[in-house]
Structure formats: C-alpha cells, structure tokens
CSV table of C-alpha atoms in Angstrom, one decimal:
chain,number,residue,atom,x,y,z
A,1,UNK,CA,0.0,0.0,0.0
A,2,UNK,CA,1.3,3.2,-1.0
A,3,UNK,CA,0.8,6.5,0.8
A,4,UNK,CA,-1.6,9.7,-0.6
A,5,UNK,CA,1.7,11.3,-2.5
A,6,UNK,CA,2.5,8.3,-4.9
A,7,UNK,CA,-0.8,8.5,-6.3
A,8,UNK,CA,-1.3,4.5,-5.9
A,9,UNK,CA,-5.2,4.6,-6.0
A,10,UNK,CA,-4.5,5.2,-9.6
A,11,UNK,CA,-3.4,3.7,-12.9
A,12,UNK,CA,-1.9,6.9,-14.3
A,13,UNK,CA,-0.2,9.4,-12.1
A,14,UNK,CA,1.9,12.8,-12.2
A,15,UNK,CA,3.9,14.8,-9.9
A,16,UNK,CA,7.1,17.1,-10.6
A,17,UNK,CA,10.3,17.3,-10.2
A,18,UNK,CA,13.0,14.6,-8.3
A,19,UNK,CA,11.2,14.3,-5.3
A,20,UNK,CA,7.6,13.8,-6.6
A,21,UNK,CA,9.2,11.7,-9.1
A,22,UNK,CA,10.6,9.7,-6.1
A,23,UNK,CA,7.1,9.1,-4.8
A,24,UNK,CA,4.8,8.7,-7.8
A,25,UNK,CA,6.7,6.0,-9.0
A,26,UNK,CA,6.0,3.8,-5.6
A,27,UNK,CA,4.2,0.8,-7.3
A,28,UNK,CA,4.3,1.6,-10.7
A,29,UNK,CA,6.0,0.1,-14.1
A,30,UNK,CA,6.7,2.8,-15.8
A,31,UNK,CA,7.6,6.4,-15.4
A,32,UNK,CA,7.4,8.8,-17.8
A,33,UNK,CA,9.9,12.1,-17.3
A,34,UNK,CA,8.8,15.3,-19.7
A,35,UNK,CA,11.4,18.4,-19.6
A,36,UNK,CA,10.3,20.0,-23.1
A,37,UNK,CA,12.5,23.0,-22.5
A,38,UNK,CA,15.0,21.2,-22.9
A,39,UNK,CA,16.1,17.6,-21.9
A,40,UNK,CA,13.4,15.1,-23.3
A,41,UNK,CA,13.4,17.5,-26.6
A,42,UNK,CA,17.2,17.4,-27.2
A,43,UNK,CA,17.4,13.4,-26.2
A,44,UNK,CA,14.8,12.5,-28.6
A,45,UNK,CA,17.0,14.8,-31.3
A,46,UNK,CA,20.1,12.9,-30.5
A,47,UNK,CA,17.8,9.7,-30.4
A,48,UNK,CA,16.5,10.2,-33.7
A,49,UNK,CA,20.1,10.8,-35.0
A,50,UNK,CA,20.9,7.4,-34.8
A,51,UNK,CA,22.7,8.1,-30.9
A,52,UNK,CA,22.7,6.3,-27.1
A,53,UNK,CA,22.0,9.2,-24.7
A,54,UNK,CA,23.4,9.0,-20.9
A,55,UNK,CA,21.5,10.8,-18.4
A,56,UNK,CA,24.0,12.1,-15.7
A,57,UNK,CA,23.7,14.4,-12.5
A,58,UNK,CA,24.2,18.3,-13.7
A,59,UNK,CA,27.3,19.8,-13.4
A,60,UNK,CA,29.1,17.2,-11.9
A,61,UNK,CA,32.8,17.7,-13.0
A,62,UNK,CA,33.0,13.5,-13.3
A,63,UNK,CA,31.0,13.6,-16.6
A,64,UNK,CA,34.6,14.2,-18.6
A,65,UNK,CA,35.7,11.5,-17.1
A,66,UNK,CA,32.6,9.3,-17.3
A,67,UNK,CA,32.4,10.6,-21.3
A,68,UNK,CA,36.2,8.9,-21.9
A,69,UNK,CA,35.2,5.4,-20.2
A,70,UNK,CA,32.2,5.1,-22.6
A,71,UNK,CA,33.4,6.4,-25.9
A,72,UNK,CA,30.9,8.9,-25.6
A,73,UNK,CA,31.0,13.1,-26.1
A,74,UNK,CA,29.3,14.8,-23.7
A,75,UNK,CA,26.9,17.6,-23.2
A,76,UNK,CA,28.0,21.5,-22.1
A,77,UNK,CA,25.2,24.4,-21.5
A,78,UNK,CA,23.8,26.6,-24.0
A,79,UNK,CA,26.0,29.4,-22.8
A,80,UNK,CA,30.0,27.3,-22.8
A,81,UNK,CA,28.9,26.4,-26.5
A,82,UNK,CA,28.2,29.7,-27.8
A,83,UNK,CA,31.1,31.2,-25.9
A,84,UNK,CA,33.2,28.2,-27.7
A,85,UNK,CA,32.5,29.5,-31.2
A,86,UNK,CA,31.0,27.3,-34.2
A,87,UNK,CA,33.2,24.3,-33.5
A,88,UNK,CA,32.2,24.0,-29.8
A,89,UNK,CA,31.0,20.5,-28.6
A,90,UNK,CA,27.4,19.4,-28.5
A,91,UNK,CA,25.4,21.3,-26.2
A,92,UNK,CA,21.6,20.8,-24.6
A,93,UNK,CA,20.2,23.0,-27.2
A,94,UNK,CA,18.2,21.0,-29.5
A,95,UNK,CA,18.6,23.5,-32.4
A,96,UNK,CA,21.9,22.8,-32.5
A,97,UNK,CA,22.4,19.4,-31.5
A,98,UNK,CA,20.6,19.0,-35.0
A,99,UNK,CA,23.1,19.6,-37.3
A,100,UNK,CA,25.4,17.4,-35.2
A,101,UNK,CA,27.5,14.3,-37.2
A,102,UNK,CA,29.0,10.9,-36.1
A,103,UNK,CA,27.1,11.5,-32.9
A,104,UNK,CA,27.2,7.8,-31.8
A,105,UNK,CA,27.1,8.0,-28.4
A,106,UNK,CA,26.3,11.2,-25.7
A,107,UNK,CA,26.3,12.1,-22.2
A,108,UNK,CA,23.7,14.9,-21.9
A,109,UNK,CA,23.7,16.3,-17.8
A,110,UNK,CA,21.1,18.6,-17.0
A,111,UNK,CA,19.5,19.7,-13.8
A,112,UNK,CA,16.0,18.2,-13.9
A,113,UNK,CA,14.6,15.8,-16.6
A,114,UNK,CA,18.5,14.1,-16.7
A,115,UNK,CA,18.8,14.0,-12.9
A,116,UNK,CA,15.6,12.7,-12.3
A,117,UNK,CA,15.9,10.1,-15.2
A,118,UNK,CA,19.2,8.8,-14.0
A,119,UNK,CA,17.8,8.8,-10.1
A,120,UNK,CA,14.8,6.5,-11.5
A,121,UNK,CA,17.4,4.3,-13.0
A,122,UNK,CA,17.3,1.7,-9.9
A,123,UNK,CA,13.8,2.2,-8.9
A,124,UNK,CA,12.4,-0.8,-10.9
A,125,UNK,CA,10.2,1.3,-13.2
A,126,UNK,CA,10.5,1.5,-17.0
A,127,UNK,CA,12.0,5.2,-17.8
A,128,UNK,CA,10.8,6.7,-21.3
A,129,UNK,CA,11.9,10.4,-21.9
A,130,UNK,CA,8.9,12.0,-23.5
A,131,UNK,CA,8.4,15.9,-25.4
A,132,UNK,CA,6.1,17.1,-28.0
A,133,UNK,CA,7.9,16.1,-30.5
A,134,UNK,CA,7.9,12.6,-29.6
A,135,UNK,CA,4.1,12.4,-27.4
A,136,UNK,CA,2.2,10.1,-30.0
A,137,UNK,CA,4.9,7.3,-30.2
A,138,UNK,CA,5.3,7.6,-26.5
A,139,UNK,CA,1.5,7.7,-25.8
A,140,UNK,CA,1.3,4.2,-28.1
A,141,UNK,CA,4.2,2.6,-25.9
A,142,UNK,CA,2.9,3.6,-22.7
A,143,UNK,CA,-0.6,1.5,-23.8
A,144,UNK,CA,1.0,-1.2,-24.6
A,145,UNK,CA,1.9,-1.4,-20.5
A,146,UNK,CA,-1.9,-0.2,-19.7
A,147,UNK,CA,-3.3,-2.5,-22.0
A,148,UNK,CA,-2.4,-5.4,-19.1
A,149,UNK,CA,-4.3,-5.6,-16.1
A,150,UNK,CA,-2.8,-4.1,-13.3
A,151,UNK,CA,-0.1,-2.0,-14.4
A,152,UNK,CA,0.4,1.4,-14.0
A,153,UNK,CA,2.5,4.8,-15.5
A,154,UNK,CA,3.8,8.0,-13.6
A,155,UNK,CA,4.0,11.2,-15.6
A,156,UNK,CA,6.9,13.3,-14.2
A,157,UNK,CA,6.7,16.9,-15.2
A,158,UNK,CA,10.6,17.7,-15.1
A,159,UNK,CA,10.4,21.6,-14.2
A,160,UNK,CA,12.4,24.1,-13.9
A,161,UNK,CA,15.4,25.2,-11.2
A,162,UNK,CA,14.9,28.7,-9.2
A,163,UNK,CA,18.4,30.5,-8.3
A,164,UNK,CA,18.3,29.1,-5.3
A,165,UNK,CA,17.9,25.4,-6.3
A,166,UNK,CA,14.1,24.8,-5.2
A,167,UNK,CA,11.9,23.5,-8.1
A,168,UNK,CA,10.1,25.8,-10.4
A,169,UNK,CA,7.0,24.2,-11.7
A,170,UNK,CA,6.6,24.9,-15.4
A,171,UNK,CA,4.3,25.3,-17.6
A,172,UNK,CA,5.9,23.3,-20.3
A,173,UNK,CA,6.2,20.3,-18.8
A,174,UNK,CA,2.7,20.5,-17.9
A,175,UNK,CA,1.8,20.5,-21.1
A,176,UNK,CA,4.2,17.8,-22.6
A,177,UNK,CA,2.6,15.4,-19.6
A,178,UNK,CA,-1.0,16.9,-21.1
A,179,UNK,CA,-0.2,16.1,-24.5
A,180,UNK,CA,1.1,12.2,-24.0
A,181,UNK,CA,-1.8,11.4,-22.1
A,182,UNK,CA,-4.2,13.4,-24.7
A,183,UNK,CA,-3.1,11.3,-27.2
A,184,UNK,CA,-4.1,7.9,-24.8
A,185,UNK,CA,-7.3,8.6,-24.3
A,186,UNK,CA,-8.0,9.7,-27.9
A,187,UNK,CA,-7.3,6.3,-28.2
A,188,UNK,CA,-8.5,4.9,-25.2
A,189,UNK,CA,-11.0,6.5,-23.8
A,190,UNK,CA,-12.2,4.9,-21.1
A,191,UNK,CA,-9.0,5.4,-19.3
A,192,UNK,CA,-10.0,8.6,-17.9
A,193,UNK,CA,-11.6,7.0,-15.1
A,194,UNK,CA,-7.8,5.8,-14.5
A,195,UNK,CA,-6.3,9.5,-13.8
A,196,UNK,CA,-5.6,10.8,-10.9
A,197,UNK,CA,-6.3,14.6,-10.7
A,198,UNK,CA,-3.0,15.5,-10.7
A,199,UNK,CA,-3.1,13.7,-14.3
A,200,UNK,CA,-6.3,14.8,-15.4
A,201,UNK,CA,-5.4,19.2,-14.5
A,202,UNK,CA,-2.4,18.1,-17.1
A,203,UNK,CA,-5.3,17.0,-20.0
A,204,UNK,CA,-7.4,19.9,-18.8
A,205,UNK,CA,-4.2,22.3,-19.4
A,206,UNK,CA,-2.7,21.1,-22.8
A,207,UNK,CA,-6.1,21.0,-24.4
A,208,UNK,CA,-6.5,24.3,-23.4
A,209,UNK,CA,-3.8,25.5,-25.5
A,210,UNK,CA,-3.3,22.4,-28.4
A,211,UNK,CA,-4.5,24.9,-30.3
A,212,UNK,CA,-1.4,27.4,-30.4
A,213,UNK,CA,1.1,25.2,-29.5
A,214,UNK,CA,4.1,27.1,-30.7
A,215,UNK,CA,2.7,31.0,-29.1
A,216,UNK,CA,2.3,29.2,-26.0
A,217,UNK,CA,5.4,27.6,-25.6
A,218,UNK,CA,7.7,30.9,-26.7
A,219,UNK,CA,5.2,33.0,-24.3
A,220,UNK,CA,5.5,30.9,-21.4
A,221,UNK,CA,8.3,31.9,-18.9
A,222,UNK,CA,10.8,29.3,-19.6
A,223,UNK,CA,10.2,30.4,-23.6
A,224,UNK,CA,10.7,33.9,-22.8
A,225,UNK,CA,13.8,32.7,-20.7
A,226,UNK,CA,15.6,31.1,-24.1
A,227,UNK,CA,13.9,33.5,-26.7
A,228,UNK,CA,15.5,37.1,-24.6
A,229,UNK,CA,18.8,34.6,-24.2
A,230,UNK,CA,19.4,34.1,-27.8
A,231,UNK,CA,17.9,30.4,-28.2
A,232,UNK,CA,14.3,31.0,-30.2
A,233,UNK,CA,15.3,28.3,-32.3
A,234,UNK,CA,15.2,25.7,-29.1
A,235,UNK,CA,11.8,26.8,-28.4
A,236,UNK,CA,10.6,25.9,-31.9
A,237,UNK,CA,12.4,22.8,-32.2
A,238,UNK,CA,10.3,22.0,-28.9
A,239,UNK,CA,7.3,22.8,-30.3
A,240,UNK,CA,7.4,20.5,-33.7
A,241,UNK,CA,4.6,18.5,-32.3
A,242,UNK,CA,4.8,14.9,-33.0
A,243,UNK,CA,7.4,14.9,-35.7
A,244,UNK,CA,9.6,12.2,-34.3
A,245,UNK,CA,8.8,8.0,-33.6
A,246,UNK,CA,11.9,8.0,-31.0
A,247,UNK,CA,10.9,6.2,-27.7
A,248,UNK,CA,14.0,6.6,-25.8
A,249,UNK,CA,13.9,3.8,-22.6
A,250,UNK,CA,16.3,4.0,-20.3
A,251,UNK,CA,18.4,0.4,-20.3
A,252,UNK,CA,21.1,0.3,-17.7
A,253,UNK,CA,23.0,3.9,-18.2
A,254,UNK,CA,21.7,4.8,-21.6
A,255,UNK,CA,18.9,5.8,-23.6
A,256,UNK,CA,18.2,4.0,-26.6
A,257,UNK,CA,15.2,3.6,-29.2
A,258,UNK,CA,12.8,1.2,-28.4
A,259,UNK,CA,10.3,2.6,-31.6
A,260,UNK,CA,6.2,1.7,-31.6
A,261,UNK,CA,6.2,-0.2,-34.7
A,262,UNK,CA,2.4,-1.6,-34.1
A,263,UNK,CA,-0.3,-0.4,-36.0
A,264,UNK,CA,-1.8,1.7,-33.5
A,265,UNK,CA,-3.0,4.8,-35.8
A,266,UNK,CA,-1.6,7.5,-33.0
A,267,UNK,CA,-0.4,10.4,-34.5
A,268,UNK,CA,-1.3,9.1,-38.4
C-alpha cells in the first residue's frame, strides 16, 4: 500500500520534479519524465540521430571522465557552446544538436529531466523520456503497458530550477505530460476513469492550449527565458509536435530507441 503522494489509488499518475518523481513512481512500471525545455526534446533529437543518450547528474565535474570510459562526447550548457564559437562541442540545445554528425554516443547532464531520469534508474520502473515532439509514439508505448491488467504509468513533469535550487514548476512540462496522455485517451477512452487529478489538471491544461502550441510555448516563462537569451530556435524545435517516432527507454546507463512499430494509428 502506498501513501496519498504516490498517487497509488490510480493507474496513471503525475507529480514534478525529483522528489515527486521519487514518490509517484512507488508501485508503478513505468515512469514517464517530460522536460520539453529542454532535456526530453534534445534526447529524442540525439535519439532520432541514430545516438545512445546518458543521463548524468548536472554539473558534476566527473561527466569528462565518465564521457572517456564510454566512448561517448558529452553535453555542455547553452551558454559554454556559444562562448566556444562554431566548432564548440554538442550542447543541450536542441537547435543545435541538429546539425550534429557521427554522434554515436552522448552524455547529456542537465539539472532536472536528466537527474531525475538517472535517479529512476534503480527504482524498478521503466523510464521513457517523452516531449512534443515525440508524445504520440510515447502515448502508443505507454498503452502497450496499460493494456495489461494491473499495471500502471507516472508522468513526471521535469520543471524548472529557481536560483536558489528549489523547483520551479513549469508550464511546459505541464503541457508535454497533457499532450502524452491526450493522445491515450484519444485512443483509449475509457482510461480517464484511470487519472488521478493531478493527471487529469495536465489534460485539462494542454487541451486548453493544443491549439497554439508554438505561441504558447515561446510565451511561457521558460520560452521567454531562451527566446530574450538568444535560443528562439530551441523553443521551436520544442514545439514540432509529433514529428519524431523515438521512444528513448532507459536500459542500464543509456537511452536508446525502443520505436512503436504496431499499427496503433496514434499520430497518423
């Protein structure tokens, strides 16, 4: 029996950030972590390029040295890769990661969707990394787990990070958790009864605004925050909904595709 904060009276949950994370997951099978501004959105780019992803803590200085052991090239901010000049290594932007080539392998840090995936590494929970871009092909896998009697999926809504290190709900991720489980019940129905409220205020608040997608997402704080920065371009990357088929599942330290091939008609 879990307790009121892990949601367990219901099939499909949500909470934010690590800590809700922590809880929501108590009894399910999978767990579903959003961060569409920009860690879900830049791993299903590197996904879709053909690359294995590494979630790892955020600027911890061991990632260079965890980078070497696996092969892989690793991540920097937004800001070290524009100061670095045209030639600077990969970065978290999406925009940018785009044009990347021979990316094989990456180690992408980043202070909420990456820590919280790598903390729900050893919690005996499926981890999918879910955006816009990706929410049909996600919504399709995550049926296949609800389709079996008994099984359950958190949402987590990433957020953001205030100066001071406490969590910053955002909108965002609100809206990528909205738009995954939008795309369930347009399939399945019935599974409305199986939200929780915190997952159901997620539904309410992406239909609200599936209709201007894109002017919500660059009005919305965290868009303001990357359009006045420099990084528009991340924003409308992040808003290209359902233009990718990547499922990234976390097996052992990496991200790979795990794609819905089945006939399911999501996103067609």
């Amino acid at each position: 029996m879990g307790t009121p904060h892990s949601q367990h009276r219901h099939r499909i949950r949500l909470d934010w950030g690590l800590q809700g994370a922590q809880s929501v997951v108590d009894g399910a099978d999978q767990a579903v972590v959003v961060d569409v501004l920009s860690f879900t959105t830049t791993l299903t780019v590197a996904i879709d390029l053909g690359a294995e992803v590494y979630p790892y803590q955020w600027r911890d200085e061991s990632v260079v040295e965890f980078a070497e052991a696996r092969d892989a090239r690793y991540a920097v901010g937004r800001f070290k890769a524009r100061e670095s000049g045209p030639l600077a290594a990969v970065s978290l932007s999406p925009a940018s990661l785009r044009t990347a080539t021979g990316l094989k392998r990456l180690v992408l840090p980043s202070p909420n969707g990456s820590t919280i995936s790598a903390a729900l590494r050893d919690r005996g929970v499926e981890v999918v990394g879910a955006c816009l871009l990706n929410r049909a092909a996600v919504a399709a896998h995550a049926l296949d787990h609800l389709h079996e009697p008994g099984r359950s999926v958190a949402f987590v809504a990433a957020g953001e990070r205030w100066p001071d290190g406490s969590l910053r709900p955002s909108v965002e991720d609100l809206w990528g958790c909205g738009a995954v489980l939008s795309a369930v019940l347009a399939d399945q129905p019935a599974l409305a009864d199986e939200l929780s409220p915190e997952a159901r205020a997620a539904v309410a608040a992406y239909d609200d605004i599936a209709g201007a997608l894109r002017t919500a997402l660059l009005d919305s704080a965290s868009g303001q925050e990357l359009v006045e920065a420099g990084f528009r371009d991340d924003v409308l990357v992040a808003a290209q909904l359902d233009s990718s088929r990547a499922v990234p599942v976390l097996e052992g330290e990496r991200f790979a595709d795990t794609r819905h091939r089945a006939a399911t008609g999501i996103g067609a």
